[in-house]
Tab-separated table of C-alpha atoms and ligand atoms in Angstrom:
chain	number	residue	atom	x	y	z
A	17	MET	CA	4.168	-16.024	15.186
A	18	ASN	CA	0.987	-16.851	13.984
A	19	ILE	CA	-1.484	-13.972	14.349
A	20	SER	CA	-5.219	-13.779	13.018
A	21	LEU	CA	-6.252	-11.559	10.803
A	22	GLU	CA	-8.806	-10.744	13.625
A	23	THR	CA	-6.325	-9.454	16.215
A	24	ILE	CA	-4.917	-7.007	13.318
A	25	VAL	CA	-8.158	-5.489	12.296
A	26	SER	CA	-9.253	-4.985	16.378
A	27	LEU	CA	-6.000	-3.285	16.743
A	28	ALA	CA	-6.200	-1.073	13.946
A	29	LYS	CA	-9.900	0.117	14.968
A	30	ARG	CA	-9.018	0.469	18.795
A	31	ARG	CA	-6.032	2.601	18.273
A	32	GLY	CA	-7.121	4.767	15.162
A	33	PHE	CA	-5.292	3.208	12.061
A	34	VAL	CA	-8.343	1.887	10.007
A	35	PHE	CA	-12.104	2.256	10.931
A	36	GLN	CA	-15.036	0.719	8.779
A	37	SER	CA	-16.140	3.502	6.053
A	38	SER	CA	-19.612	4.966	7.440
A	39	GLU	CA	-19.577	2.715	10.365
A	40	ILE	CA	-22.862	4.743	12.124
A	41	TYR	CA	-24.910	3.622	8.687
A	42	GLY	CA	-23.670	0.001	9.349
A	43	GLY	CA	-20.872	0.377	7.039
A	44	LEU	CA	-20.262	0.152	3.270
A	45	ASN	CA	-18.563	-3.130	2.308
A	46	GLY	CA	-15.349	-2.998	0.493
A	47	CYS	CA	-14.293	0.439	1.742
A	48	TRP	CA	-12.283	1.566	4.798
A	49	ASP	CA	-11.490	5.178	6.262
A	50	TYR	CA	-7.765	5.768	7.484
A	51	GLY	CA	-7.858	7.052	11.075
A	52	PRO	CA	-5.197	9.621	12.626
A	53	LEU	CA	-2.534	7.115	12.950
A	54	GLY	CA	-3.402	5.019	9.846
A	55	VAL	CA	-3.047	8.299	7.816
A	56	GLU	CA	0.078	8.806	9.079
A	57	LEU	CA	1.707	5.359	8.258
A	58	LEU	CA	-0.101	5.314	4.750
A	59	ASN	CA	1.482	8.511	4.053
A	60	ASN	CA	4.801	7.358	5.311
A	61	ILE	CA	4.633	4.388	3.320
A	62	LYS	CA	3.748	6.339	-0.023
A	63	ARG	CA	6.411	9.050	1.031
A	64	GLU	CA	9.075	6.336	0.800
A	65	TRP	CA	7.783	4.696	-2.297
A	66	TRP	CA	7.705	8.170	-4.113
A	67	GLN	CA	11.209	9.220	-3.119
A	68	SER	CA	12.463	5.595	-4.016
A	69	MET	CA	10.932	6.347	-7.362
A	70	THR	CA	11.486	10.151	-8.375
A	71	PHE	CA	14.651	10.786	-6.304
A	72	ARG	CA	16.306	9.254	-9.276
A	73	GLU	CA	17.231	10.835	-12.084
A	74	ASP	CA	15.405	8.829	-14.350
A	75	ILE	CA	11.830	8.942	-13.482
A	76	GLU	CA	9.297	11.520	-13.433
A	77	GLY	CA	5.963	12.154	-11.273
A	78	ILE	CA	2.660	12.884	-12.244
A	79	ASP	CA	-0.926	13.148	-10.948
A	80	ALA	CA	-3.376	12.140	-13.443
A	81	ALA	CA	-7.212	12.596	-13.140
A	82	ILE	CA	-9.219	9.482	-11.971
A	83	LEU	CA	-11.791	10.341	-14.339
A	84	MET	CA	-10.586	9.926	-18.071
A	85	HIS	CA	-11.941	9.741	-21.387
A	86	PRO	CA	-14.163	6.205	-22.112
A	87	LYS	CA	-11.993	5.907	-25.488
A	88	VAL	CA	-9.184	5.127	-22.788
A	89	TRP	CA	-10.924	1.957	-21.260
A	90	GLU	CA	-11.671	0.535	-24.889
A	91	ALA	CA	-8.151	0.907	-25.777
A	92	SER	CA	-6.995	-0.852	-22.447
A	93	GLY	CA	-9.197	-3.704	-23.017
A	94	HIS	CA	-10.832	-2.756	-19.813
A	95	VAL	CA	-14.513	-2.481	-21.510
A	96	ALA	CA	-14.081	-6.139	-22.852
A	97	ASN	CA	-12.104	-7.711	-20.698
A	98	PHE	CA	-12.005	-6.471	-16.918
A	99	THR	CA	-14.660	-8.775	-15.936
A	100	ASP	CA	-14.837	-11.878	-13.375
A	101	PRO	CA	-17.502	-14.663	-13.610
A	102	MET	CA	-19.998	-14.434	-11.424
A	103	VAL	CA	-23.021	-17.083	-9.959
A	104	ASP	CA	-25.985	-16.177	-7.756
A	105	CYS	CA	-27.424	-18.586	-5.640
A	106	LYS	CA	-31.012	-19.251	-6.827
A	107	GLU	CA	-32.512	-19.830	-3.126
A	108	CYS	CA	-30.090	-17.142	-0.566
A	109	LYS	CA	-29.459	-14.474	-3.882
A	110	ALA	CA	-25.846	-14.488	-2.593
A	111	ARG	CA	-23.561	-13.844	-5.271
A	112	PHE	CA	-20.145	-15.225	-5.626
A	113	ARG	CA	-17.151	-15.192	-8.235
A	114	ALA	CA	-17.639	-18.658	-10.119
A	115	ASP	CA	-13.544	-19.188	-10.136
A	116	GLN	CA	-13.174	-18.686	-6.416
A	117	LEU	CA	-15.976	-21.083	-5.022
A	118	GLU	CA	-13.337	-23.312	-3.436
A	119	ASP	CA	-12.598	-20.004	-1.071
A	120	ALA	CA	-16.185	-19.276	-0.617
A	121	MET	CA	-18.640	-19.624	2.376
A	122	CYS	CA	-22.576	-20.187	1.494
A	123	GLY	CA	-24.024	-17.041	2.757
A	124	ASN	CA	-27.445	-18.758	4.151
A	125	PRO	CA	-27.258	-18.732	7.862
A	126	ALA	CA	-29.081	-21.960	7.640
A	127	TYR	CA	-25.971	-23.705	6.432
A	128	LYS	CA	-23.785	-22.267	8.415
A	129	GLY	CA	-19.860	-23.127	8.006
A	130	ARG	CA	-20.548	-24.639	4.774
A	131	LYS	CA	-18.725	-23.973	1.683
A	132	ALA	CA	-20.097	-22.594	-1.462
A	133	ILE	CA	-18.717	-25.274	-3.563
A	134	LYS	CA	-21.242	-27.897	-2.073
A	135	CYS	CA	-23.913	-25.098	-3.048
A	136	GLN	CA	-22.817	-25.212	-6.538
A	137	GLU	CA	-22.577	-29.365	-6.472
A	138	GLU	CA	-26.729	-29.270	-5.227
A	139	GLY	CA	-27.544	-27.276	-8.371
A	140	LYS	CA	-28.196	-23.976	-6.446
A	141	PHE	CA	-26.292	-21.971	-8.596
A	142	THR	CA	-27.160	-19.878	-11.958
A	143	GLU	CA	-24.587	-20.445	-15.052
A	144	PRO	CA	-21.505	-17.933	-14.701
A	145	ARG	CA	-22.149	-14.689	-16.617
A	146	GLN	CA	-19.245	-11.947	-16.828
A	147	PHE	CA	-19.434	-9.081	-14.678
A	148	ASN	CA	-17.370	-5.638	-15.435
A	149	LEU	CA	-15.367	-4.428	-12.653
A	150	MET	CA	-15.605	-0.915	-13.413
A	151	PHE	CA	-17.593	1.368	-11.896
A	152	LYS	CA	-19.896	3.863	-14.266
A	153	THR	CA	-20.880	7.136	-13.588
A	154	PHE	CA	-21.885	10.333	-15.769
A	155	ILE	CA	-20.652	13.156	-16.792
A	156	GLY	CA	-22.302	16.398	-16.990
A	157	PRO	CA	-26.179	16.487	-16.207
A	158	VAL	CA	-27.319	14.221	-18.552
A	159	GLU	CA	-27.817	9.946	-17.322
A	160	GLU	CA	-27.531	8.744	-21.261
A	161	ASP	CA	-25.226	6.237	-22.479
A	162	ALA	CA	-23.295	8.944	-24.073
A	163	ALA	CA	-22.319	10.419	-21.101
A	164	ILE	CA	-20.893	7.223	-19.363
A	165	VAL	CA	-17.666	7.683	-17.545
A	166	TYR	CA	-15.484	5.023	-15.612
A	167	LEU	CA	-13.972	5.654	-12.125
A	168	ARG	CA	-10.493	4.307	-12.978
A	169	PRO	CA	-9.615	0.632	-12.210
A	170	GLU	CA	-6.116	1.023	-12.033
A	171	THR	CA	-3.583	4.299	-12.390
A	172	ALA	CA	-1.334	3.096	-15.148
A	173	GLN	CA	-3.361	4.330	-18.032
A	174	GLY	CA	-3.219	7.767	-16.694
A	175	ILE	CA	0.586	7.366	-17.451
A	176	PHE	CA	0.269	5.698	-20.940
A	177	VAL	CA	-1.791	8.668	-22.243
A	178	ASN	CA	0.497	11.208	-20.622
A	179	PHE	CA	3.495	9.443	-22.264
A	180	LEU	CA	4.374	12.503	-25.141
A	181	ASN	CA	3.560	15.432	-22.523
A	182	VAL	CA	6.001	13.866	-19.900
A	183	LEU	CA	8.334	13.072	-22.635
A	184	ASN	CA	8.235	16.505	-24.200
A	185	SER	CA	8.225	18.688	-20.825
A	186	SER	CA	10.808	16.753	-18.662
A	187	ARG	CA	13.417	16.023	-22.107
A	188	GLN	CA	14.051	12.489	-20.787
A	189	LYS	CA	15.164	9.651	-22.829
A	190	ILE	CA	14.532	6.455	-22.928
A	191	PRO	CA	15.035	4.404	-20.810
A	192	PHE	CA	13.009	6.451	-18.469
A	193	GLY	CA	9.649	5.895	-16.123
A	194	ILE	CA	6.991	7.825	-14.945
A	195	ALA	CA	5.478	7.125	-11.485
A	196	GLN	CA	2.096	7.727	-10.048
A	197	ILE	CA	0.224	7.495	-6.745
A	198	GLY	CA	-3.522	7.553	-6.526
A	199	LYS	CA	-6.793	6.115	-6.004
A	200	ALA	CA	-8.275	2.973	-7.893
A	201	PHE	CA	-11.851	1.533	-7.947
A	202	ARG	CA	-12.743	-1.718	-8.740
A	203	ASN	CA	-16.303	-3.470	-8.239
A	204	GLU	CA	-15.167	-6.681	-6.905
A	205	ILE	CA	-18.039	-9.477	-6.327
A	206	ASN	CA	-16.202	-10.678	-3.123
A	207	THR	CA	-14.194	-8.250	-0.966
A	208	LYS	CA	-12.266	-9.968	1.562
A	209	ASN	CA	-9.324	-9.829	4.482
A	210	PHE	CA	-9.678	-6.837	5.403
A	211	LEU	CA	-7.776	-4.131	2.990
A	212	PHE	CA	-6.541	-7.159	0.824
A	213	ARG	CA	-9.705	-7.076	-1.566
A	214	THR	CA	-11.538	-3.821	-1.365
A	215	ARG	CA	-13.461	-1.651	-3.750
A	216	GLU	CA	-11.732	1.891	-3.275
A	217	PHE	CA	-7.820	1.417	-2.651
A	218	GLU	CA	-4.364	3.145	-3.820
A	219	GLN	CA	-1.995	1.765	-5.880
A	220	MET	CA	1.451	2.959	-6.556
A	221	GLU	CA	2.453	2.573	-9.963
A	222	MET	CA	5.948	3.227	-12.146
A	223	GLN	CA	5.870	2.532	-15.964
A	224	TYR	CA	9.349	1.903	-17.314
A	225	PHE	CA	9.530	2.788	-21.020
A	226	VAL	CA	12.725	0.677	-22.711
A	227	ARG	CA	14.044	-0.021	-26.365
A	228	PRO	CA	12.518	-3.265	-27.626
A	229	GLY	CA	15.218	-5.896	-26.909
A	230	ASP	CA	16.008	-4.369	-23.573
A	231	ASP	CA	12.943	-5.357	-21.784
A	232	MET	CA	13.388	-8.582	-20.194
A	233	LYS	CA	16.618	-7.189	-19.150
A	234	TRP	CA	14.560	-4.285	-17.030
A	235	PHE	CA	12.421	-6.600	-16.254
A	236	GLU	CA	14.853	-8.747	-13.999
A	237	TYR	CA	15.987	-5.255	-12.868
A	238	TRP	CA	12.656	-3.884	-11.360
A	239	LYS	CA	11.673	-7.223	-9.885
A	240	GLU	CA	14.714	-7.534	-7.789
A	241	GLU	CA	14.763	-3.214	-6.743
A	242	ARG	CA	10.889	-3.884	-5.876
A	243	LEU	CA	11.628	-6.677	-3.699
A	244	LYS	CA	14.532	-5.042	-2.087
A	245	TRP	CA	12.226	-2.238	-1.529
A	246	PHE	CA	9.884	-4.066	0.818
A	247	ILE	CA	12.855	-5.662	2.559
A	248	GLU	CA	14.826	-2.410	3.529
A	249	LEU	CA	11.545	-1.047	4.870
A	250	GLY	CA	11.450	-4.104	7.255
A	251	LEU	CA	9.330	-6.713	5.810
A	252	LYS	CA	10.604	-10.371	6.727
A	253	LYS	CA	12.680	-11.784	3.971
A	254	GLU	CA	11.282	-15.213	4.523
A	255	LYS	CA	7.948	-14.203	4.379
A	256	LEU	CA	8.035	-12.936	0.934
A	257	ARG	CA	8.701	-14.670	-2.619
A	258	PHE	CA	8.479	-13.921	-6.002
A	259	SER	CA	5.680	-15.624	-8.078
A	260	PRO	CA	5.899	-15.722	-11.664
A	261	HIS	CA	2.926	-16.125	-13.888
A	262	PRO	CA	3.014	-19.366	-16.229
A	263	GLU	CA	2.739	-18.221	-19.981
A	264	ASP	CA	-0.381	-19.476	-20.540
A	265	LYS	CA	-1.898	-17.664	-17.425
A	266	LEU	CA	-0.556	-14.254	-18.982
A	267	ALA	CA	-2.878	-11.010	-19.052
A	268	HIS	CA	-3.566	-10.237	-22.905
A	269	TYR	CA	-1.157	-7.505	-22.897
A	270	ALA	CA	1.980	-8.886	-20.987
A	271	LYS	CA	5.249	-11.176	-22.148
A	272	ALA	CA	6.273	-11.602	-18.598
A	273	ALA	CA	4.897	-11.129	-15.006
A	274	VAL	CA	5.887	-11.877	-11.623
A	275	ASP	CA	3.852	-11.367	-8.334
A	276	ILE	CA	5.602	-10.119	-5.331
A	277	GLU	CA	3.836	-12.171	-2.389
A	278	TYR	CA	3.844	-12.077	0.992
A	279	GLU	CA	2.551	-14.876	3.552
A	280	PHE	CA	-0.761	-13.291	5.083
A	281	PRO	CA	-2.370	-15.256	7.941
A	282	PHE	CA	-4.589	-16.553	5.535
A	283	GLY	CA	-1.780	-17.908	2.935
A	284	TRP	CA	0.259	-16.232	0.512
A	285	GLY	CA	-1.084	-13.435	-1.522
A	286	GLU	CA	-0.155	-10.578	-4.074
A	287	ILE	CA	1.243	-7.204	-2.912
A	288	GLU	CA	2.739	-6.027	-6.408
A	289	GLY	CA	2.919	-6.904	-9.839
A	290	ILE	CA	5.748	-6.769	-12.062
A	291	HIS	CA	4.514	-6.665	-15.782
A	292	ASN	CA	6.231	-6.614	-18.971
A	293	ARG	CA	3.412	-4.911	-20.707
A	294	THR	CA	5.351	-4.946	-24.513
A	295	ASN	CA	4.500	-2.292	-26.355
A	296	PHE	CA	0.460	-2.752	-26.152
A	297	ASP	CA	-0.622	0.192	-24.024
A	298	LEU	CA	1.139	2.726	-26.290
A	299	THR	CA	0.009	0.571	-29.641
A	300	GLN	CA	-3.541	0.581	-28.359
A	301	HIS	CA	-4.002	4.110	-27.358
A	302	THR	CA	-1.822	5.155	-30.889
A	303	ASN	CA	-4.603	3.369	-32.780
A	304	TYR	CA	-7.702	4.557	-30.924
A	305	SER	CA	-6.771	8.123	-30.579
A	306	GLY	CA	-4.832	8.682	-34.033
A	307	LYS	CA	-1.899	9.721	-31.733
A	308	ALA	CA	1.541	8.718	-32.809
A	309	LEU	CA	2.968	7.609	-29.198
A	310	ASP	CA	6.290	6.587	-30.699
A	311	TYR	CA	10.260	7.419	-29.791
A	312	PHE	CA	13.002	8.625	-32.190
A	313	ASP	CA	16.061	6.999	-30.493
A	314	ASP	CA	18.747	9.300	-31.567
A	315	GLU	CA	21.635	6.490	-30.409
A	316	ILE	CA	20.438	4.232	-32.866
A	317	ASN	CA	19.002	6.111	-35.325
A	318	GLU	CA	15.749	4.546	-34.842
A	319	LYS	CA	11.940	5.125	-34.244
A	320	TYR	CA	9.728	2.718	-32.381
A	321	ILE	CA	7.055	2.564	-30.039
A	322	PRO	CA	8.617	1.677	-26.792
A	323	TYR	CA	8.179	-1.375	-24.413
A	324	ILE	CA	6.760	-0.906	-21.003
A	325	ILE	CA	7.998	-2.602	-17.910
A	326	GLU	CA	5.516	-2.100	-15.044
A	327	THR	CA	5.919	-2.241	-11.229
A	328	SER	CA	2.344	-2.389	-9.689
A	329	ALA	CA	2.067	-2.040	-6.278
A	330	GLY	CA	-1.065	-1.610	-3.643
A	331	ALA	CA	-0.309	1.190	-0.934
A	332	SER	CA	-3.493	-0.226	1.212
A	333	ARG	CA	-2.119	-3.572	0.546
A	334	SER	CA	1.088	-3.055	1.579
A	335	PHE	CA	0.039	-0.996	4.283
A	336	MET	CA	-1.575	-3.935	5.808
A	337	THR	CA	1.340	-5.747	4.866
A	338	PHE	CA	3.780	-3.703	7.104
A	339	LEU	CA	1.063	-3.766	9.675
A	340	ILE	CA	0.651	-7.476	9.857
A	341	ASP	CA	4.462	-7.754	9.680
A	342	ALA	CA	5.513	-5.653	12.430
A	343	TYR	CA	2.853	-7.104	14.905
A	344	HIS	CA	4.478	-8.788	17.821
A	345	GLU	CA	3.502	-9.961	21.076
A	346	GLU	CA	5.729	-11.124	23.870
A	347	GLU	CA	5.968	-11.614	27.550
A	348	VAL	CA	7.760	-9.082	29.672
A	349	ARG	CA	7.903	-9.586	33.226
A	350	GLY	CA	5.002	-11.781	33.188
A	351	GLU	CA	2.650	-9.667	31.160
A	352	LYS	CA	1.635	-9.503	27.710
A	353	ARG	CA	3.610	-6.811	25.733
A	354	VAL	CA	2.308	-5.907	22.103
A	355	VAL	CA	4.884	-4.145	19.862
A	356	LEU	CA	4.459	-2.925	16.477
A	357	ARG	CA	8.007	-3.185	14.877
A	358	LEU	CA	7.469	-0.730	12.089
A	359	HIS	CA	10.403	0.341	10.496
A	360	GLN	CA	11.244	4.039	11.926
A	361	LYS	CA	10.645	5.556	9.074
A	362	LEU	CA	7.096	4.154	8.775
A	363	ALA	CA	6.012	4.573	12.389
A	364	PRO	CA	3.344	7.104	12.765
A	365	ILE	CA	4.902	8.411	15.736
A	366	LYS	CA	8.512	8.975	16.168
A	367	VAL	CA	8.936	10.142	19.612
A	368	GLY	CA	6.885	9.931	23.136
A	369	ILE	CA	7.461	11.971	26.031
A	370	PHE	CA	6.245	11.342	29.348
A	371	PRO	CA	6.578	13.474	32.875
A	372	LEU	CA	7.166	10.651	35.226
A	373	VAL	CA	5.055	12.090	37.801
A	374	ASN	CA	2.325	15.610	37.176
A	375	ARG	CA	4.304	17.672	39.590
A	376	ASP	CA	7.455	19.239	40.662
A	377	GLY	CA	8.308	21.208	37.250
A	378	MET	CA	8.039	17.867	35.560
A	379	PRO	CA	5.468	18.178	33.095
A	380	GLU	CA	6.701	21.697	32.447
A	381	ILE	CA	9.731	20.458	31.249
A	382	ALA	CA	7.955	17.426	29.065
A	383	ARG	CA	6.245	19.740	27.372
A	384	LYS	CA	9.059	22.205	26.479
A	385	ILE	CA	10.839	19.154	25.491
A	386	THR	CA	7.669	18.295	23.405
A	387	GLU	CA	7.156	21.357	21.531
A	388	ASP	CA	11.053	21.343	20.593
A	389	LEU	CA	11.121	18.279	18.913
A	390	ARG	CA	7.966	19.015	17.174
A	391	ARG	CA	9.415	21.111	14.520
A	392	ASP	CA	11.329	18.082	13.246
A	393	PHE	CA	9.302	15.069	14.336
A	394	ARG	CA	5.702	13.614	14.553
A	395	VAL	CA	5.841	13.531	18.868
A	396	PHE	CA	3.178	12.748	21.391
A	397	TYR	CA	2.989	14.094	24.786
A	398	ASP	CA	1.423	11.720	27.674
A	399	ASP	CA	1.021	12.361	31.283
A	400	LYS	CA	-1.608	9.801	31.887
A	401	GLY	CA	-1.711	6.787	34.113
A	402	ALA	CA	1.580	4.539	35.098
A	403	VAL	CA	4.424	5.464	32.864
A	404	GLY	CA	4.890	1.658	32.446
A	405	ARG	CA	1.302	1.735	30.762
A	406	ARG	CA	2.319	4.737	28.708
A	407	TYR	CA	5.181	2.799	26.934
A	408	ARG	CA	2.894	0.130	26.266
A	409	ARG	CA	0.466	2.510	24.571
A	410	GLN	CA	3.355	3.352	22.187
A	411	ASP	CA	4.882	-0.173	21.795
A	412	GLU	CA	1.260	-0.858	20.551
A	413	VAL	CA	1.679	1.873	17.714
A	414	GLY	CA	5.285	1.379	17.044
A	415	THR	CA	6.760	4.479	18.505
A	416	PRO	CA	10.721	3.878	18.118
A	417	TYR	CA	11.181	6.258	21.238
A	418	CYS	CA	10.036	7.324	24.115
A	419	ILE	CA	11.497	10.095	26.461
A	420	THR	CA	11.053	10.264	30.114
A	421	VAL	CA	11.334	13.494	32.668
A	422	ASP	CA	12.026	12.155	36.234
A	423	SER	CA	13.374	13.737	39.545
A	424	GLN	CA	17.115	13.207	37.941
A	425	THR	CA	15.949	15.229	35.369
A	426	LEU	CA	15.465	18.518	37.945
A	427	GLN	CA	19.115	17.988	39.228
A	428	ASP	CA	21.127	17.221	36.146
A	429	GLN	CA	19.277	18.259	33.179
A	430	THR	CA	19.513	14.578	31.647
A	431	VAL	CA	16.518	12.282	30.518
A	432	THR	CA	16.098	8.836	29.805
A	433	ILE	CA	15.577	7.603	26.066
A	434	ARG	CA	13.841	3.884	25.556
A	435	GLU	CA	14.170	2.265	22.710
A	436	ARG	CA	11.125	0.100	21.713
A	437	ASP	CA	12.415	-2.952	20.419
A	438	SER	CA	15.157	-3.759	23.017
A	439	MET	CA	13.407	-1.992	25.484
A	440	GLU	CA	16.914	-0.329	26.867
A	441	GLN	CA	17.127	2.755	28.332
A	442	ILE	CA	20.163	5.661	28.168
A	443	ARG	CA	20.357	8.403	30.055
A	444	ILE	CA	20.941	11.742	28.015
A	445	ASP	CA	21.603	15.376	28.140
A	446	MET	CA	18.783	17.360	27.396
A	447	ASN	CA	20.410	19.770	25.148
A	448	LYS	CA	21.651	16.774	23.271
A	449	ILE	CA	17.973	14.827	22.649
A	450	ARG	CA	17.338	16.539	18.957
A	451	GLU	CA	21.250	15.246	17.758
A	452	PHE	CA	20.602	11.608	19.540
A	453	LEU	CA	17.200	11.376	17.190
A	454	LYS	CA	18.387	12.951	14.308
A	455	GLU	CA	21.172	10.215	13.930
A	456	LYS	CA	18.847	7.649	14.805
A	457	LEU	CA	15.601	8.889	12.984
A	458	ASP	CA	17.023	10.196	9.643
B	517	GAP	N1	-1.664	-1.489	-13.369
B	517	GAP	C1	-1.614	-3.421	-13.438
B	517	GAP	C2	-2.552	-3.570	-11.961
B	517	GAP	O1	-3.449	-3.031	-11.622
B	517	GAP	P1	-3.232	-5.611	-10.662
B	517	GAP	O2	-2.430	-6.811	-10.270
B	517	GAP	O3	-4.698	-5.811	-10.962
B	517	GAP	O4	-2.149	-4.735	-11.733
B	517	GAP	C3	-1.939	-4.373	-8.954
B	517	GAP	O5	-3.114	-4.681	-9.457
B	517	GAP	C4	-1.706	-3.987	-7.437
B	517	GAP	O6	-3.153	-3.479	-7.025
B	517	GAP	C5	-2.117	-5.586	-6.685
B	517	GAP	O7	-0.919	-6.117	-6.654
B	517	GAP	C6	-2.648	-5.225	-5.203
B	517	GAP	O8	-1.450	-4.391	-4.395
B	517	GAP	C7	-3.223	-3.644	-5.808
B	517	GAP	N2	-4.812	-4.126	-5.758
B	517	GAP	C8	-5.699	-4.676	-6.989
B	517	GAP	N3	-6.804	-4.890	-6.424
B	517	GAP	C9	-6.814	-4.547	-5.187
B	517	GAP	C10	-8.046	-4.233	-4.260
B	517	GAP	N4	-9.153	-4.863	-4.866
B	517	GAP	N5	-7.893	-3.769	-3.354
B	517	GAP	C11	-6.872	-3.611	-2.821
B	517	GAP	N6	-5.572	-3.678	-3.670
B	517	GAP	C12	-5.645	-4.218	-4.686
């Protein structure tokens, strides 16, 4: 099914998944706010990722500070290399990434619909300049060069600098990993495609420390594991692919790298990178900090600087991917039905509960079921409008089950349970609802 990004953005706003940041002030470019249902979906994605990592024996979690010592970013190479080439239009003053002019559109209303590459051909642009993507701020009360700190552009560095702390406190042995979820900030020249490229976003990164020589084996292992994670949470297999980085395009720290890509309405795009970072990071931090970040491997009686296999996913980008992939429109009895076929582990609301009509004791029974289930699941009580409309409202936000209390409930204490995708309804005893849902949802 071909859907447009506008359809998703509009659903996201209407149903409280995502709002433009500071919207009442006209918005802030490249920043988005998660609404009531959005924050649930985002938290569910992060929880699934966190459990898939830290429920393993060989992975520990951390939560490092966003602000780090400025030398971290010198050692990592970000101060020198984390740049994009930028050009300015001398006529309309718009700013573009020089390496992405093919995709960009001219910002001048006088040339509506014209590609930016045309403006370049006509000599309207300045020569490319390197622009560092890190946001700068000052620590303490003095705004001077010595007080500059950066908002982290990736969470990975917080893991590298804590390698010894985690190793010594957790008694892990190589191979082992450190996982972290957190905000990252990049002053992207051109933000685009909703949550795909933003200036503030969240990453879910895991660094796996291995013996040199075992690195490619673990690279292959993590590549497959990460693809499996997306598929098990419901993304369509045929919309996913690996895209290896050619050797001449590898980042300065990488020996091998592969992206997991998804086919978005605007084309294929990266949702996660798996990188063999060699011993680059720990070597750099050893050199810059003067603290030896090595490991004594008692199995082979050798000291070495571990190699690192990194899995680096965007939580916000994954959020958008799950939303797009789950979106379906279909015709049911001559009417359009919009349904989010989200994996039930990700669905923001697990159960909708409706009294068929607002009388004869039905609302009271439905309320009681709601309060009973609230202890275990995120539930939503709805008594507004025709029951068909209430089903549609829950379908549109991906609620896997809806329970209706009707006149038969008053006679035999049974309710209907309707499943979102098949729309099939069964009748079950009111006392068995929790058991039924536990079996289906856990
Ligand atoms: N530590 C390695 C690293 O940060 P990256 O490929 O720059 O690698 C990893 O970023 C992931 O972070 C990407 O696959 C993407 O999901 C997400 N990401 C990166 N830049 C982003 C941005 N401007 N907006 C939203 N997500 C972004």
